[in-house]
mmCIF file of C-alpha atoms in Angstrom:
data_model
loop_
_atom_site.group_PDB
_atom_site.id
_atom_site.type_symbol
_atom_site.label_atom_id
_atom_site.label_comp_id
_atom_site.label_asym_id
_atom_site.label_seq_id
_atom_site.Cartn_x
_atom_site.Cartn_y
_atom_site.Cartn_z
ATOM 1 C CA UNK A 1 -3.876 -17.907 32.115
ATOM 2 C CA UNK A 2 -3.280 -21.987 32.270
ATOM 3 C CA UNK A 3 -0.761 -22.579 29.215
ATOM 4 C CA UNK A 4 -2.865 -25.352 27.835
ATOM 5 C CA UNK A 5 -6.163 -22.570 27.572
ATOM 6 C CA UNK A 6 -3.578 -19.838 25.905
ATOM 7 C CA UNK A 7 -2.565 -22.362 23.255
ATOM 8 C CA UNK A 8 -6.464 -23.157 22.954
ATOM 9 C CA UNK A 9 -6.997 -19.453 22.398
ATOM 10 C CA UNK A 10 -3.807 -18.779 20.070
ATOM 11 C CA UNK A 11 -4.978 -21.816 17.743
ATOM 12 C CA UNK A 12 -8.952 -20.505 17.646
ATOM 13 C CA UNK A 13 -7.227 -16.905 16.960
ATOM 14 C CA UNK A 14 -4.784 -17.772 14.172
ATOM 15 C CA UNK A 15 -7.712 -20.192 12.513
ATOM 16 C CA UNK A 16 -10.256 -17.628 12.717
ATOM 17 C CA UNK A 17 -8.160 -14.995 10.909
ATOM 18 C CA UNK A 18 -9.479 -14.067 7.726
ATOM 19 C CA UNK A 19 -7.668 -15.111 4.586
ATOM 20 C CA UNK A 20 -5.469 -13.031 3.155
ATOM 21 C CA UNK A 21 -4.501 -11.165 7.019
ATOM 22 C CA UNK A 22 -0.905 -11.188 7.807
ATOM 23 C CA UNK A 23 0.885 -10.986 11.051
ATOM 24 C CA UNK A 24 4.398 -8.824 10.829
ATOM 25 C CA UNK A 25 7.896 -9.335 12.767
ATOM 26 C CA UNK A 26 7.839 -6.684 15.663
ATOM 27 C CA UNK A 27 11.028 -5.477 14.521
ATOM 28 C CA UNK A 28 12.310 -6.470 11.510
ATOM 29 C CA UNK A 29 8.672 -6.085 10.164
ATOM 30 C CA UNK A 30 8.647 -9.434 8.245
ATOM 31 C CA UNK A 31 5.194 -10.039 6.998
ATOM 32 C CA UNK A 32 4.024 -13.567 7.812
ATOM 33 C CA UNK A 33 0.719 -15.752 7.215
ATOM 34 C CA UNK A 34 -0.592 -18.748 9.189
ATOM 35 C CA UNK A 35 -0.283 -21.743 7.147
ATOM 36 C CA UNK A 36 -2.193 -24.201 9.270
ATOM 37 C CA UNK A 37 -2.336 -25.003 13.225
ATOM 38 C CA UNK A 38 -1.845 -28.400 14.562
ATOM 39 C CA UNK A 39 -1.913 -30.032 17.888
ATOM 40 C CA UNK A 40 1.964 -28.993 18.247
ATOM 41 C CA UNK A 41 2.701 -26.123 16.403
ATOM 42 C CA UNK A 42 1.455 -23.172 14.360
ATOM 43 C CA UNK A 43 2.989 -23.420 11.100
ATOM 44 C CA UNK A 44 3.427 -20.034 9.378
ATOM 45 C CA UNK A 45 5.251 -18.714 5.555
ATOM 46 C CA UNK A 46 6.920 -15.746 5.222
ATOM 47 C CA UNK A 47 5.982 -13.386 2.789
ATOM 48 C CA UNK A 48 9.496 -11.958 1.746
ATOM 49 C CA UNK A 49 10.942 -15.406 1.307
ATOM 50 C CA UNK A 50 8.024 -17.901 1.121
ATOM 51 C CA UNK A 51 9.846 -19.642 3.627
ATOM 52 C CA UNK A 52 7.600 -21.659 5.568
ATOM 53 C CA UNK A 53 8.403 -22.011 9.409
ATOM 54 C CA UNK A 54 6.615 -24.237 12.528
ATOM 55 C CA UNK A 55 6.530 -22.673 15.765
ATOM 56 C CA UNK A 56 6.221 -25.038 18.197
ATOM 57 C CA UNK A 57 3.842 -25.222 21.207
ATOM 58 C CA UNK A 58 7.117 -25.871 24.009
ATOM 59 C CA UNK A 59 8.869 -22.672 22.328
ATOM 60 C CA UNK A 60 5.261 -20.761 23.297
ATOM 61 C CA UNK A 61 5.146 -21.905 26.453
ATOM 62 C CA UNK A 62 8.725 -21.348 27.287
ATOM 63 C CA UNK A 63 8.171 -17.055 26.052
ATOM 64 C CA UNK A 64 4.788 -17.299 28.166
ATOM 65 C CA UNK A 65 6.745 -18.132 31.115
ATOM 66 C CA UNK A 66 9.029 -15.048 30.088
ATOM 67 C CA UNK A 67 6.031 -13.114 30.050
ATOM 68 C CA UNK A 68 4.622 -14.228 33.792
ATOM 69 C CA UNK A 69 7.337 -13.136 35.270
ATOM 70 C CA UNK A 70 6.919 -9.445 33.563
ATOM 71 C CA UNK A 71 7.043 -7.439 30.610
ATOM 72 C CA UNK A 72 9.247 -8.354 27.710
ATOM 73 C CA UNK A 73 10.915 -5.641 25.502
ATOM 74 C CA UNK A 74 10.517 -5.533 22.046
ATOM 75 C CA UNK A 75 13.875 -4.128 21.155
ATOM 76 C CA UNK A 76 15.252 -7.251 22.481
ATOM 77 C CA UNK A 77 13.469 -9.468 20.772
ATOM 78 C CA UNK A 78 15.701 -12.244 18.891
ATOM 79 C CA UNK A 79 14.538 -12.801 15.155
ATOM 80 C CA UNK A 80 13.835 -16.362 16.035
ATOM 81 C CA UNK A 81 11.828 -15.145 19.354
ATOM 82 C CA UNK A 82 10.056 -12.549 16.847
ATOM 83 C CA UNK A 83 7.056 -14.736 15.167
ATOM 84 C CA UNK A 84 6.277 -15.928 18.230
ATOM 85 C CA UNK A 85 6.090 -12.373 20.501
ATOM 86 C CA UNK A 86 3.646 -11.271 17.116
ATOM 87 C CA UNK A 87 1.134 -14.562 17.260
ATOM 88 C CA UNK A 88 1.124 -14.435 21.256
ATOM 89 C CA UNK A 89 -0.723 -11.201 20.967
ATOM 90 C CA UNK A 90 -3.475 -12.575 19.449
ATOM 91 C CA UNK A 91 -4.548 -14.484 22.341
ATOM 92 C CA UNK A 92 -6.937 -13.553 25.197
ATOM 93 C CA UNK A 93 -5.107 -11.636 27.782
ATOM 94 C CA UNK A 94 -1.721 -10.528 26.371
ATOM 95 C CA UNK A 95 -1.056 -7.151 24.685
ATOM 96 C CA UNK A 96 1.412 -5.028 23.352
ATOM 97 C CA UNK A 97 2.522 -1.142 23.005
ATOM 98 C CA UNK A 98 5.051 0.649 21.005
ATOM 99 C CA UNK A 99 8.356 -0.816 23.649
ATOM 100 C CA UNK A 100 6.435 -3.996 25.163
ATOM 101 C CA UNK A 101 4.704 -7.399 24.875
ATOM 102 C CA UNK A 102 2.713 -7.653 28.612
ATOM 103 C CA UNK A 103 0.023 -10.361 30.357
ATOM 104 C CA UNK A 104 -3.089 -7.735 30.295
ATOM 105 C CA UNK A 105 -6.401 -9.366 31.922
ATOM 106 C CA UNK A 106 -8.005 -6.639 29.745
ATOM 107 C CA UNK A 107 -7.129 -8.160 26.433
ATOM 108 C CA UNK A 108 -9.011 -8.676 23.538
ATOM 109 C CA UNK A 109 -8.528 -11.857 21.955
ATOM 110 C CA UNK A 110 -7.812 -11.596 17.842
ATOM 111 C CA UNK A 111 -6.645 -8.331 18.243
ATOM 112 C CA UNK A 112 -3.106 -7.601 17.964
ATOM 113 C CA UNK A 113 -0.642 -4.311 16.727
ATOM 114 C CA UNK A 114 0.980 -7.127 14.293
ATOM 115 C CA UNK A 115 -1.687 -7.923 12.769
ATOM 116 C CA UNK A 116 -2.179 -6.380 9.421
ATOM 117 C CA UNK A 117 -6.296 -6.913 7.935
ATOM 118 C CA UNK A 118 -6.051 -8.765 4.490
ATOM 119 C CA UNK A 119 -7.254 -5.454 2.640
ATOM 120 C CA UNK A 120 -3.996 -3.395 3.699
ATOM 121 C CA UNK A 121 -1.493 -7.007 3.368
ATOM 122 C CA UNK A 122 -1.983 -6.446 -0.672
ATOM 123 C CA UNK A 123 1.006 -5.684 -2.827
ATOM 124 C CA UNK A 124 0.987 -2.341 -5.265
ATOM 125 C CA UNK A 125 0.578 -4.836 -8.050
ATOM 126 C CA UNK A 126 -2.235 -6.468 -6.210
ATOM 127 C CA UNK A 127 -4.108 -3.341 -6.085
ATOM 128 C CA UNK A 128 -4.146 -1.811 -8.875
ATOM 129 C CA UNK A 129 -5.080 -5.495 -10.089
ATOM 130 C CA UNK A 130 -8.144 -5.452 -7.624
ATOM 131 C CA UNK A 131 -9.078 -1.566 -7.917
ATOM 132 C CA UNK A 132 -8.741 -1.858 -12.078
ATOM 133 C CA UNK A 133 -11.530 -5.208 -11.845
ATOM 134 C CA UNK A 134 -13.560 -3.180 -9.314
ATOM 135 C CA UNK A 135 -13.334 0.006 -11.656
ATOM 136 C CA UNK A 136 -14.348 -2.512 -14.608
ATOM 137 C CA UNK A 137 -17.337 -4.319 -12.934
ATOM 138 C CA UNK A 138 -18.511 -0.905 -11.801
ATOM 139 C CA UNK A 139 -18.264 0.530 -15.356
ATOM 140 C CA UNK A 140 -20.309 -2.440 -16.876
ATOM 141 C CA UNK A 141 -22.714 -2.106 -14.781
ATOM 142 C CA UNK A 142 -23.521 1.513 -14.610
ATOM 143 C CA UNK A 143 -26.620 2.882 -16.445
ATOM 144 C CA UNK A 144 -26.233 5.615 -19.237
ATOM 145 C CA UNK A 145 -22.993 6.976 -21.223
ATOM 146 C CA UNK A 146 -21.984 10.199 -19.494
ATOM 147 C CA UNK A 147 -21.361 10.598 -15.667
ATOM 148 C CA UNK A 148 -24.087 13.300 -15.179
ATOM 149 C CA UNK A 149 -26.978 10.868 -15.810
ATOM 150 C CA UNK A 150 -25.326 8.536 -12.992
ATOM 151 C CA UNK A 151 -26.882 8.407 -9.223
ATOM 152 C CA UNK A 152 -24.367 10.253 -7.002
ATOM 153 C CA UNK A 153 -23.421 6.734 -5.005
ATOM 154 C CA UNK A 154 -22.047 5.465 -8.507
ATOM 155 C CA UNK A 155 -20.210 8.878 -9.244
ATOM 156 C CA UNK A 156 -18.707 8.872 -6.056
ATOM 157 C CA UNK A 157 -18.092 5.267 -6.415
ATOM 158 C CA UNK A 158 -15.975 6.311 -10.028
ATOM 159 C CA UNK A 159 -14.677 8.785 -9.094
ATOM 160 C CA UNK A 160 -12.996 7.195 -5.919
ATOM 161 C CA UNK A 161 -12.198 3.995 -7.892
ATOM 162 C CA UNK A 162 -10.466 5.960 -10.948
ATOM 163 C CA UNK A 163 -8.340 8.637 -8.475
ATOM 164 C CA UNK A 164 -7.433 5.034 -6.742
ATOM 165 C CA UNK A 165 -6.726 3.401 -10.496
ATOM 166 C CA UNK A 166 -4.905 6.402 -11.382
ATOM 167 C CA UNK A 167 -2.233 6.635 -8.401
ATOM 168 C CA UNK A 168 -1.666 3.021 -8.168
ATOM 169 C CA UNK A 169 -0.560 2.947 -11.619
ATOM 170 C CA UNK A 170 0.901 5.815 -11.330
ATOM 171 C CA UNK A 171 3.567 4.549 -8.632
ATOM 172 C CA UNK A 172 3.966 1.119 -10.073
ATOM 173 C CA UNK A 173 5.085 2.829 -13.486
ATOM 174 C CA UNK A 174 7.677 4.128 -11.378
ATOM 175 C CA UNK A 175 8.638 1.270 -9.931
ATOM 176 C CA UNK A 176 9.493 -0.070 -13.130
ATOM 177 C CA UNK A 177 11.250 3.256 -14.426
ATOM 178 C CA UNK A 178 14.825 2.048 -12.941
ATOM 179 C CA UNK A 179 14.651 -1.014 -14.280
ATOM 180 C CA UNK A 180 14.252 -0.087 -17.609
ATOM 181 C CA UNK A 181 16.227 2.257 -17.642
ATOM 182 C CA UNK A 182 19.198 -0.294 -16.497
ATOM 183 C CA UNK A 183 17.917 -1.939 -19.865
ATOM 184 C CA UNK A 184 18.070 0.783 -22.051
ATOM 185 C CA UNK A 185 21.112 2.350 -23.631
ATOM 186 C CA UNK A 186 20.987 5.565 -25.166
ATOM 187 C CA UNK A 187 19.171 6.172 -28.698
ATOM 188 C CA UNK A 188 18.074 2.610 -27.922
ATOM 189 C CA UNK A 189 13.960 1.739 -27.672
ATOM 190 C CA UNK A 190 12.301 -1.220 -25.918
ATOM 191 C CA UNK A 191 8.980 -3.371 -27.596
ATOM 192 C CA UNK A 192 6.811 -5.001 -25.489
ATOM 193 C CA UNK A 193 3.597 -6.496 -26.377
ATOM 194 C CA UNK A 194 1.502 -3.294 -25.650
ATOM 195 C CA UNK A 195 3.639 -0.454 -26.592
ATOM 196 C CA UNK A 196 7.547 0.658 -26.959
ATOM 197 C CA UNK A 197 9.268 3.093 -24.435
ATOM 198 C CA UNK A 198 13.009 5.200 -25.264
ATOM 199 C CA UNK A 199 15.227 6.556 -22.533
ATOM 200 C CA UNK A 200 14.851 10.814 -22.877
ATOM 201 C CA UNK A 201 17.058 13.197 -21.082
ATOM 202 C CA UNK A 202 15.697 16.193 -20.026
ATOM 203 C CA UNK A 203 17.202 18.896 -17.818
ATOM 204 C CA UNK A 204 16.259 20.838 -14.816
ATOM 205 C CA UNK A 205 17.756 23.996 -13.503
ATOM 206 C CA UNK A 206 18.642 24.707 -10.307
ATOM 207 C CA UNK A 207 20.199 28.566 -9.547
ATOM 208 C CA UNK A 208 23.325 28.347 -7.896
ATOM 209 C CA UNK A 209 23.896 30.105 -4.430
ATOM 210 C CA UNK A 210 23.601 33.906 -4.511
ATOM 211 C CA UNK A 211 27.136 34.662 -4.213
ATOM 212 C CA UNK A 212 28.048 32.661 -6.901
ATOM 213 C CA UNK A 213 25.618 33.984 -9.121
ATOM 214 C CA UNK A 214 26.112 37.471 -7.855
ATOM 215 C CA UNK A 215 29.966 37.148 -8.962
ATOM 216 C CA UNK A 216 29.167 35.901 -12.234
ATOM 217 C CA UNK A 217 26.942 38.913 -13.028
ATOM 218 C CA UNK A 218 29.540 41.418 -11.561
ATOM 219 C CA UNK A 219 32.264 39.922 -13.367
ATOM 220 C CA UNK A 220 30.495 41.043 -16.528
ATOM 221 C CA UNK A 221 29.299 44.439 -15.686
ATOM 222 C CA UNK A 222 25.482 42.859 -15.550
ATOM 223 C CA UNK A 223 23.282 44.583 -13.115
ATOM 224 C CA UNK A 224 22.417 42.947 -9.991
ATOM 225 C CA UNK A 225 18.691 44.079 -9.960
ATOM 226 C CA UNK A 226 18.107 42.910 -13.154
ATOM 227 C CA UNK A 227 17.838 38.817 -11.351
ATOM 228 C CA UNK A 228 16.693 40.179 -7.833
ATOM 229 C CA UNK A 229 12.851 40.160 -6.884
ATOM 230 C CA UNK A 230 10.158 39.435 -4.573
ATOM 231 C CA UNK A 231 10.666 36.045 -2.413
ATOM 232 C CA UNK A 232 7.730 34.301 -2.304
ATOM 233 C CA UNK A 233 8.245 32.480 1.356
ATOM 234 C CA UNK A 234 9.609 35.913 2.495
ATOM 235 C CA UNK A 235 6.603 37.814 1.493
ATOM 236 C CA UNK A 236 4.337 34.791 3.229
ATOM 237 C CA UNK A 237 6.217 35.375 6.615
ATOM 238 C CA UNK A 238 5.554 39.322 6.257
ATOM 239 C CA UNK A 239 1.943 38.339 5.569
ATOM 240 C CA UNK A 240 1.531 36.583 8.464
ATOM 241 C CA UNK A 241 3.415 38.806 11.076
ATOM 242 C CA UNK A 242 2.012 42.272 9.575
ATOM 243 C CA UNK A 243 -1.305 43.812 9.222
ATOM 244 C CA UNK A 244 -0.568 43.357 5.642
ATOM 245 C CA UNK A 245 -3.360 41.730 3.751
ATOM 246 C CA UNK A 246 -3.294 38.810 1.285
ATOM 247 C CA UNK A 247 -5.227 40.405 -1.586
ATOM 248 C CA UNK A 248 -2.843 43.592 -1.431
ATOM 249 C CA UNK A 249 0.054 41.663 -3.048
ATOM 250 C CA UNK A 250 -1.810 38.576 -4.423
ATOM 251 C CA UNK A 251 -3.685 37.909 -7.429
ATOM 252 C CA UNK A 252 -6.060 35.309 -5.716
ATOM 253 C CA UNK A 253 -8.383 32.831 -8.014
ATOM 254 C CA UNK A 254 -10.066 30.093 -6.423
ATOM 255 C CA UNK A 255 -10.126 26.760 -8.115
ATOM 256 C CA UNK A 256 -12.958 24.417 -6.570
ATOM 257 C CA UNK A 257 -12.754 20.641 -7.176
ATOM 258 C CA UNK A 258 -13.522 17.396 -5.469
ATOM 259 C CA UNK A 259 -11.467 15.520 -3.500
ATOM 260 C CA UNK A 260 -11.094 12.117 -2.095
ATOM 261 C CA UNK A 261 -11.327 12.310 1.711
ATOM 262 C CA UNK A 262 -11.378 8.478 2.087
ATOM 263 C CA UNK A 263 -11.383 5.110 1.048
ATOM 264 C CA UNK A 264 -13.307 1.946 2.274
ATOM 265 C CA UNK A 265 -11.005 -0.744 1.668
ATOM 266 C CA UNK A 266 -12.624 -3.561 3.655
ATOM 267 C CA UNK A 267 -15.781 -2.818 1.446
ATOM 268 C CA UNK A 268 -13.575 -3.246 -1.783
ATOM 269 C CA UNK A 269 -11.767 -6.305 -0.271
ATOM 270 C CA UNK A 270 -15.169 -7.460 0.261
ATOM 271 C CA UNK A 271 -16.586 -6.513 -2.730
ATOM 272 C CA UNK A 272 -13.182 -8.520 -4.880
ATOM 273 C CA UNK A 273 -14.027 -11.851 -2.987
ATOM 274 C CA UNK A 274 -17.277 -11.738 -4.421
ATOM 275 C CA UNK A 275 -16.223 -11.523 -7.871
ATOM 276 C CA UNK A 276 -13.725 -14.358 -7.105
ATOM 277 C CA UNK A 277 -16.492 -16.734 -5.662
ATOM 278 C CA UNK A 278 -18.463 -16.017 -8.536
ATOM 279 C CA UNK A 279 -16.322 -16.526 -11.020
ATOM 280 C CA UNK A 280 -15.480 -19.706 -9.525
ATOM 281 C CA UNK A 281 -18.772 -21.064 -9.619
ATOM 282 C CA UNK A 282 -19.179 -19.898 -12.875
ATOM 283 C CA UNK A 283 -20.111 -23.538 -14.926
ATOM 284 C CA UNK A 284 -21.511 -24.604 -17.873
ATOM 285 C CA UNK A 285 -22.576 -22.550 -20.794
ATOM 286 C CA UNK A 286 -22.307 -19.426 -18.690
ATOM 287 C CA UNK A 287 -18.564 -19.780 -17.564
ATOM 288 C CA UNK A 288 -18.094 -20.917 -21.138
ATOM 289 C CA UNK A 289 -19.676 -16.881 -21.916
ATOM 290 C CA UNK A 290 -17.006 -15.507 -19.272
ATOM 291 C CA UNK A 291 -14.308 -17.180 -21.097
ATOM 292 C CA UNK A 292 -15.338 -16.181 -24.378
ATOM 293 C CA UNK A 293 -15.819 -12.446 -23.426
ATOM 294 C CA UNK A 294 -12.043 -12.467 -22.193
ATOM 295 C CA UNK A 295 -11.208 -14.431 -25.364
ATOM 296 C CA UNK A 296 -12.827 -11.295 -27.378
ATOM 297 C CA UNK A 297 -11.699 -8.546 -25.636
ATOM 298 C CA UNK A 298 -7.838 -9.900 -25.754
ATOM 299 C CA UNK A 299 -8.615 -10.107 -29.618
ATOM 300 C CA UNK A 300 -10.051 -6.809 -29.776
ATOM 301 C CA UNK A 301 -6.681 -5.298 -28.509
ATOM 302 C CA UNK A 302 -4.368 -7.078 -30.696
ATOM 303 C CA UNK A 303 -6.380 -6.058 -33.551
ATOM 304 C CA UNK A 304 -5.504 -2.741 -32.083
ATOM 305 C CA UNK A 305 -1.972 -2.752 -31.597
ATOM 306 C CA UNK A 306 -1.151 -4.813 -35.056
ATOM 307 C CA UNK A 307 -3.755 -1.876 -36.605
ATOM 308 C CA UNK A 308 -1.044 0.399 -34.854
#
């Protein structure tokens, strides 16, 4: 392809990405947005540093060349080269695999393995952010008090968005577990606005190697078949190499529940911009009635916690 039409196509690519997508570093994996294309260079930021960076149209045309005269590897890949290897395989005609940026006449343009869709380039704390308003729109919109009376696309819908809710909190409260604890000295408690947390200690066992604990117990005349019994994984292998059958040395109950196969998260990322346009055009009395509401329900909760 004529250099001038592949920086045609790599400017109509980058502007037609959707907001929020990010490009990453092929092998330091440096995430990486498009800030704006002009007639020399594709200015991008970095989303580890916020540095923002031009790549410049010579510098494409100069790895372009690399690539006419064959494939480039991507283990050796500068860091400077990097950016540039990711954004040239969004253009018509170049591709990449797991070891190799190549020209391919086959190539899609906009599609690249770099590329990362703005619903998977959120942050944990974004997340649970956009899964906790989606949970909350759904919730005051839903017809009725208890989940039975609900259509089943709204009780899947809850369901999904409160297991979703639930983990991502779950792992950002452990994020912040270290850090506190660096904070907290012993007997010592932490206020915040919301609630107080303590360090606790608690133990968990371990037994020691056999031998050990096989010495310890003959050392004080403490029989040895009073510790041994039945080895779980050893009895599974016997189960499964034997005519031996599972209900002959297993108690077996069955526990049926529901669980979440899979998640749309282009739908929710679609569903969250949305919300954000309309709360943007919110004007007037009835943007007045959004702020209000959030006004009210931050009072609400430090009546609450002073209450507490």
């Amino acid at each position: 392809m004529d250099a001038d039409d592949t920086w045609t196509s790599l400017r109509r690519e980058c502007r037609d990405l959707e907001p929020g997508a990010q490009l990453v570093t092929p092998v330091s994996g440096r995430p990486f947005e498009i800030e704006r294309t002009d007639d020399d260079r594709i200015v991008v930021r970095f989303g580890d540093s916020g540095e923002t960076r031009p790549l410049w149209r010579e510098q494409f045309v100069v790895f372009l060349e690399q690539l006419d005269e064959g494939d480039v590897s991507i283990d050796h890949l500068q860091p400077g080269v990097e950016p540039y290897a990711s954004v040239v395989t969004l253009a018509d005609e170049y591709a990449a695999d797991d070891d190799r940026i190549r020209y391919d006449p086959a190539g899609v343009g906009g599609e690249s393995p770099f590329l990362v869709p703005a619903a998977d380039a959120r942050e944990p704390p974004e997340r649970v952010h956009d899964d906790a308003m989606l949970l909350a729109v759904l919730l005051e919109h839903l017809e009725g008090d208890e989940p039975s009376t609900l259509d089943t696309d709204s009780l899947t819908d809850l369901y999904v968005l409160a297991s979703d809710v639930q983990h991502g909190a779950d792992r950002l409260r452990r994020s912040a577990r270290d850090p506190l604890l660096e904070r907290l000295g012993p007997d010592q408690e932490l206020h915040g606005r919301y609630g107080t947390v303590r360090r606790t200690t608690r133990q968990r066992r371990q037994p020691m190697d056999a031998e050990t604990i096989f010495a310890a117990l003959d050392e004080r005349g403490i029989p040895r078949e009073w510790v041994t019994g039945v080895d779980r994984d050893k009895l599974d292998v016997v189960l499964a190499v034997t005519d031996l059958e599972e209900g002959e040395v297993y108690d077996v109950e069955e526990d049926v529940y529901v669980q979440k196969t899979g998640v749309d998260e282009d739908e929710k990322y679609s569903r969250l911009q949305g919300i954000a346009d309309r709360i943007d055009d919110l004007e007037g009395a009835e943007g007045e009635e959004l702020r209000a509401e959030l006004d009210a329900i931050e009072d609400r909760l430090e009546e609450a916690l002073s209450a507490g």
